[in-house]
PDB file of C-alpha atoms in Angstrom:
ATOM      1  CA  UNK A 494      31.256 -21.272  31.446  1.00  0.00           C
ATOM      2  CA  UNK A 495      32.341 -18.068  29.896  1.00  0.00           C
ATOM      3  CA  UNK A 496      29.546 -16.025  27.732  1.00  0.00           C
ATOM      4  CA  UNK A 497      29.862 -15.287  24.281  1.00  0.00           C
ATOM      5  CA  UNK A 498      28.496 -13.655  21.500  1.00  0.00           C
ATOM      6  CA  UNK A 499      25.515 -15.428  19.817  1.00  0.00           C
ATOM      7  CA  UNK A 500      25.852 -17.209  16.600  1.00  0.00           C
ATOM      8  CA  UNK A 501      23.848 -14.158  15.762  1.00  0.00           C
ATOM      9  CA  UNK A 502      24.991 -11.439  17.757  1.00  0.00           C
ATOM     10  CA  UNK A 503      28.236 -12.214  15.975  1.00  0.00           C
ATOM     11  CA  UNK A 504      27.153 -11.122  12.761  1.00  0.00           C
ATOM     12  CA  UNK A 505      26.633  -7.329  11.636  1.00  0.00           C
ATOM     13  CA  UNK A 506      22.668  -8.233  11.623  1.00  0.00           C
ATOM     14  CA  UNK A 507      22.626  -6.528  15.413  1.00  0.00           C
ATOM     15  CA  UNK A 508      24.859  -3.412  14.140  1.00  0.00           C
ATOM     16  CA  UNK A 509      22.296  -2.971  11.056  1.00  0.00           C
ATOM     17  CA  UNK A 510      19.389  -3.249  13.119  1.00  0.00           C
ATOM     18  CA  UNK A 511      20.776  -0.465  14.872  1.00  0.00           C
ATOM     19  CA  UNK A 512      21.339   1.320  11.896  1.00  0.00           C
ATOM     20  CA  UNK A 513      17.893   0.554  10.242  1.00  0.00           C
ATOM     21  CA  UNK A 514      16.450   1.823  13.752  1.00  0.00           C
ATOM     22  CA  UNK A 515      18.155   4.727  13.169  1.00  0.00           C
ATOM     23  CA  UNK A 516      17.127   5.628  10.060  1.00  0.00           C
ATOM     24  CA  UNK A 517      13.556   5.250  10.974  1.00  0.00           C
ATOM     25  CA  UNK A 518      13.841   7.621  13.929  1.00  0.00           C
ATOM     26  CA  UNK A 519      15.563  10.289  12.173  1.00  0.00           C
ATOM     27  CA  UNK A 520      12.948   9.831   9.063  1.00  0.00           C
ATOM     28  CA  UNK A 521      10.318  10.693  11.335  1.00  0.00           C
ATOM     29  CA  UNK A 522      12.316  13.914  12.804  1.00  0.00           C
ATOM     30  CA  UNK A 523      12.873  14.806   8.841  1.00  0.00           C
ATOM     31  CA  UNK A 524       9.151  14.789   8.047  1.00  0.00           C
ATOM     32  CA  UNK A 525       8.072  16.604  10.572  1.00  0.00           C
ATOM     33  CA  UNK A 526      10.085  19.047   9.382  1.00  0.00           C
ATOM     34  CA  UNK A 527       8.506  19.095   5.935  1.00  0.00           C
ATOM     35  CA  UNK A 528       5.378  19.152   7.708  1.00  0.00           C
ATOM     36  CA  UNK A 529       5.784  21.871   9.444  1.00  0.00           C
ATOM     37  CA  UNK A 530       7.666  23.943   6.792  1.00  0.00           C
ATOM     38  CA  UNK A 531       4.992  26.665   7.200  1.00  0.00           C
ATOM     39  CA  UNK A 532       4.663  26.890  11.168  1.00  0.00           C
ATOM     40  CA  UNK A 533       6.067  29.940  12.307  1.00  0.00           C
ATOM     41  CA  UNK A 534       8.461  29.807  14.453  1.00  0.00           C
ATOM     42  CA  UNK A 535       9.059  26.130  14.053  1.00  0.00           C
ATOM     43  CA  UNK A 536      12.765  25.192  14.485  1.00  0.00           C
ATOM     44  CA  UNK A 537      14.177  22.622  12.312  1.00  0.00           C
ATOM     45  CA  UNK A 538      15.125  19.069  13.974  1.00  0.00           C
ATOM     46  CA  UNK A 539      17.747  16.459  12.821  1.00  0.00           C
ATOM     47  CA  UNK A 540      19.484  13.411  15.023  1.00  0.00           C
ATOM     48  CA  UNK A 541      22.770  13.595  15.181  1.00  0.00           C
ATOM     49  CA  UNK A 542      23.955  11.355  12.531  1.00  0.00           C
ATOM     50  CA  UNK A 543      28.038  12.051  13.710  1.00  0.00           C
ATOM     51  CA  UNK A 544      27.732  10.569  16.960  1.00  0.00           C
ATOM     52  CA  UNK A 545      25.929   8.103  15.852  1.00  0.00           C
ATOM     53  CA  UNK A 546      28.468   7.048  13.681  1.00  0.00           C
ATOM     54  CA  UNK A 547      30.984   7.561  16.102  1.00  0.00           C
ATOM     55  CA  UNK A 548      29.546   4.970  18.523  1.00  0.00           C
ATOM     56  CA  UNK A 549      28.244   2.868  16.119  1.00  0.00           C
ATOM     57  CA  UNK A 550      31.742   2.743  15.385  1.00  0.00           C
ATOM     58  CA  UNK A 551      32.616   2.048  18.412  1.00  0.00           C
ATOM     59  CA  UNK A 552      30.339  -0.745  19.211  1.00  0.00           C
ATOM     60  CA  UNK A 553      32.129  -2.977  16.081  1.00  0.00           C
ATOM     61  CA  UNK A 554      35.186  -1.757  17.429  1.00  0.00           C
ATOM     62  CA  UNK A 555      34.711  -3.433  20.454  1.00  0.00           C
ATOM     63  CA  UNK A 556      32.868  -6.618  18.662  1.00  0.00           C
ATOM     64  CA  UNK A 557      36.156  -7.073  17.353  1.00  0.00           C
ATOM     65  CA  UNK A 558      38.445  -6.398  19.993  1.00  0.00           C
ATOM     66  CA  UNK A 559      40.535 -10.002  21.612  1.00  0.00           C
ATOM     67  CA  UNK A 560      39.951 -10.105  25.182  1.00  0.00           C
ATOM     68  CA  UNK A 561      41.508 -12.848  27.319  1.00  0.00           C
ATOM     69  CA  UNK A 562      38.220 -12.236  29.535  1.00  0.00           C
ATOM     70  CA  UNK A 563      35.141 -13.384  27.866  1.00  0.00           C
ATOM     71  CA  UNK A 564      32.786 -11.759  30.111  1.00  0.00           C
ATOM     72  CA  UNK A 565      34.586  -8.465  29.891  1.00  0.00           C
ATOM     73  CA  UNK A 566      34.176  -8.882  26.013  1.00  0.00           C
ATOM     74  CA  UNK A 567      30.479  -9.385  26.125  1.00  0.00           C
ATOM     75  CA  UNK A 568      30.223  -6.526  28.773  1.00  0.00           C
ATOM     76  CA  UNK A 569      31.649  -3.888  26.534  1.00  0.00           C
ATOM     77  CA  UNK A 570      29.540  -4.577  23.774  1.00  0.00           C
ATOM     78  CA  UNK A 571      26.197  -4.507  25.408  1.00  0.00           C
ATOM     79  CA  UNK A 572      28.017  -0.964  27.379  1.00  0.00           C
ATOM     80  CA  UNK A 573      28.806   0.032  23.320  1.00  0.00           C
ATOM     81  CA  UNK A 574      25.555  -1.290  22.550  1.00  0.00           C
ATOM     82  CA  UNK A 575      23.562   1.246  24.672  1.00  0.00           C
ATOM     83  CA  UNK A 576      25.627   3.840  23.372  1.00  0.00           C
ATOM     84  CA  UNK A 577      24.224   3.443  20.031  1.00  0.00           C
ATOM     85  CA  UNK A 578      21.238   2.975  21.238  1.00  0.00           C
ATOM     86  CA  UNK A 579      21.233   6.467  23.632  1.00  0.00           C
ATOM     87  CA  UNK A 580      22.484   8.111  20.776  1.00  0.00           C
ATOM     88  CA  UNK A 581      19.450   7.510  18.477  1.00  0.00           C
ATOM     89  CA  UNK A 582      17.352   9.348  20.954  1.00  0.00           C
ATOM     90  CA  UNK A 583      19.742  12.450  20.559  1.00  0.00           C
ATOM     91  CA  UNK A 584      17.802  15.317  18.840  1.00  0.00           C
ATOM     92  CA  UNK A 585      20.304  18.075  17.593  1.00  0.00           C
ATOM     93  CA  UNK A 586      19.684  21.553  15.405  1.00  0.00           C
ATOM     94  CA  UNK A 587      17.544  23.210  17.311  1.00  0.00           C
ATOM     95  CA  UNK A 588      19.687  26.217  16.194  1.00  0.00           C
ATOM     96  CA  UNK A 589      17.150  28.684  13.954  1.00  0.00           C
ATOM     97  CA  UNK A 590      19.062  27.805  10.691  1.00  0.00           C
ATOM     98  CA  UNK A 591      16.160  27.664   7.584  1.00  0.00           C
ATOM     99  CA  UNK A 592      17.024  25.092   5.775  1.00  0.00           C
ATOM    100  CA  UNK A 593      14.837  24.785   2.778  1.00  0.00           C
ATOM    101  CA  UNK A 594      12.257  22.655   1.500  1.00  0.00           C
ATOM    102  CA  UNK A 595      15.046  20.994  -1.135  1.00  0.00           C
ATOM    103  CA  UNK A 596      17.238  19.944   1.871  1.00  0.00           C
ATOM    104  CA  UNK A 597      15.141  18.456   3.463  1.00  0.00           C
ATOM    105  CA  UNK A 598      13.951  16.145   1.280  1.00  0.00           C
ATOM    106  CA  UNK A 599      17.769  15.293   0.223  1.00  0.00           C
ATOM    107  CA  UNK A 600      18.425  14.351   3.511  1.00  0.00           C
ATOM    108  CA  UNK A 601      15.100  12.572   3.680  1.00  0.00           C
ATOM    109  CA  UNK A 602      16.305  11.034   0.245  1.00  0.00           C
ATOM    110  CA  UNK A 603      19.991  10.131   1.980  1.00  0.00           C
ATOM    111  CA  UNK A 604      18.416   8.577   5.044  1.00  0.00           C
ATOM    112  CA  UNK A 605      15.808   6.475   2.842  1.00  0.00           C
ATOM    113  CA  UNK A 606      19.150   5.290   1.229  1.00  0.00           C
ATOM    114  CA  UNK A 607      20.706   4.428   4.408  1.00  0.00           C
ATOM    115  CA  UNK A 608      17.571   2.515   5.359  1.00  0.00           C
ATOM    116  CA  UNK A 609      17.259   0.306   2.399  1.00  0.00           C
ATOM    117  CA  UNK A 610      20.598  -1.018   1.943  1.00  0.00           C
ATOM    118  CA  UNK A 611      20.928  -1.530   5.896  1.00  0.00           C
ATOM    119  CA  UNK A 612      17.655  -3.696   5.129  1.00  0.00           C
ATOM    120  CA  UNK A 613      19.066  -5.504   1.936  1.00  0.00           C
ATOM    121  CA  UNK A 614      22.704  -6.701   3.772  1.00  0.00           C
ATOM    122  CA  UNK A 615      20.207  -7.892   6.705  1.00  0.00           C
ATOM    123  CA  UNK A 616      18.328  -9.868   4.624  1.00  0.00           C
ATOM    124  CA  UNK A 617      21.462 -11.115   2.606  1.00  0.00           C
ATOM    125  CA  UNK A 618      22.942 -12.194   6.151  1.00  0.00           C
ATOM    126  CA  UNK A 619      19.535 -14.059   7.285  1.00  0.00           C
ATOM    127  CA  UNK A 620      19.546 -15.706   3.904  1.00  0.00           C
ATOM    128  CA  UNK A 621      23.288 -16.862   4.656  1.00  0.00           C
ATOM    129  CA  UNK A 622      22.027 -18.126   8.078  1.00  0.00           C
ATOM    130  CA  UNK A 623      19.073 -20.029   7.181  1.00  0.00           C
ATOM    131  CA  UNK A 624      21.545 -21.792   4.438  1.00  0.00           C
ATOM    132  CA  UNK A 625      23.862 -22.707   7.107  1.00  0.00           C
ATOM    133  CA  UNK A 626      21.234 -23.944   9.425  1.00  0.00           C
ATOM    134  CA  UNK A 627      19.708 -25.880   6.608  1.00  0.00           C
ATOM    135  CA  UNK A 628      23.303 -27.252   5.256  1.00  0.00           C
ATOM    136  CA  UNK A 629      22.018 -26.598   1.755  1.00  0.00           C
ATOM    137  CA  UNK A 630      24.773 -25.365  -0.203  1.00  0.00           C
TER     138      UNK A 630
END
């Protein structure tokens, strides 16, 4: 028997878990930098938020993709999977740009954003699981 994609896995709460993960990760890189604001000689930090879109791209690319091989599917999105994943551990701008206390806490502000509606379609999709799995309509 051929693998496939979870009841689960074939939903976007995997992709927004991702995302959510994300968003965490780069919220602790962008108070650090508020933190250490003062420090001489401390160079701002950011992840890479392109090439993490870029993969997480990607990733539902190949979610979505027909294969006649169902194994081959499954295989290129746990390879797109890790992608994402490698890319959240991507630390970027350790150029010695000074970017001020104001952007920083935009993009703090942005990525909270990010964070809470990634959190609010997860939930929405859970909620439209546990109806199915209950048959309540």
């Amino acid at each position: 028997m051929s693998p496939i994609l979870s009841p689960v896995e074939s939903t976007t709460i995997p992709i927004l878990e991702k995302v959510v993960s994300f968003s965490q990760s780069r919220h602790t890189v962008l108070v650090g930098n508020l933190a250490n604001a003062d420090t001489p000689g401390y160079q701002i930090r950011d992840l890479n938020t392109e090439t993490f879109q870029e993969r997480l791209e990607r990733l539902i690319e190949s979610r979505n993709t027909p294969y006649a091989d169902a194994n081959h599917k499954v295989e290129e999105y746990d390879s797109a999977m890790q992608e994402v994943e490698d890319s959240m551990k991507t630390l970027m701008f350790h150029d010695k740009s000074d970017l001020g206390m104001e952007q920083q806490v935009l993009e703090i502000s942005k990525n909270q954003t990010l964070h809470n509606m990634a959190i609010a379609i997860m939930s929405n999709q859970y909620q439209l699981l546990n109806v199915a799995i209950s048959e309540r309509i």
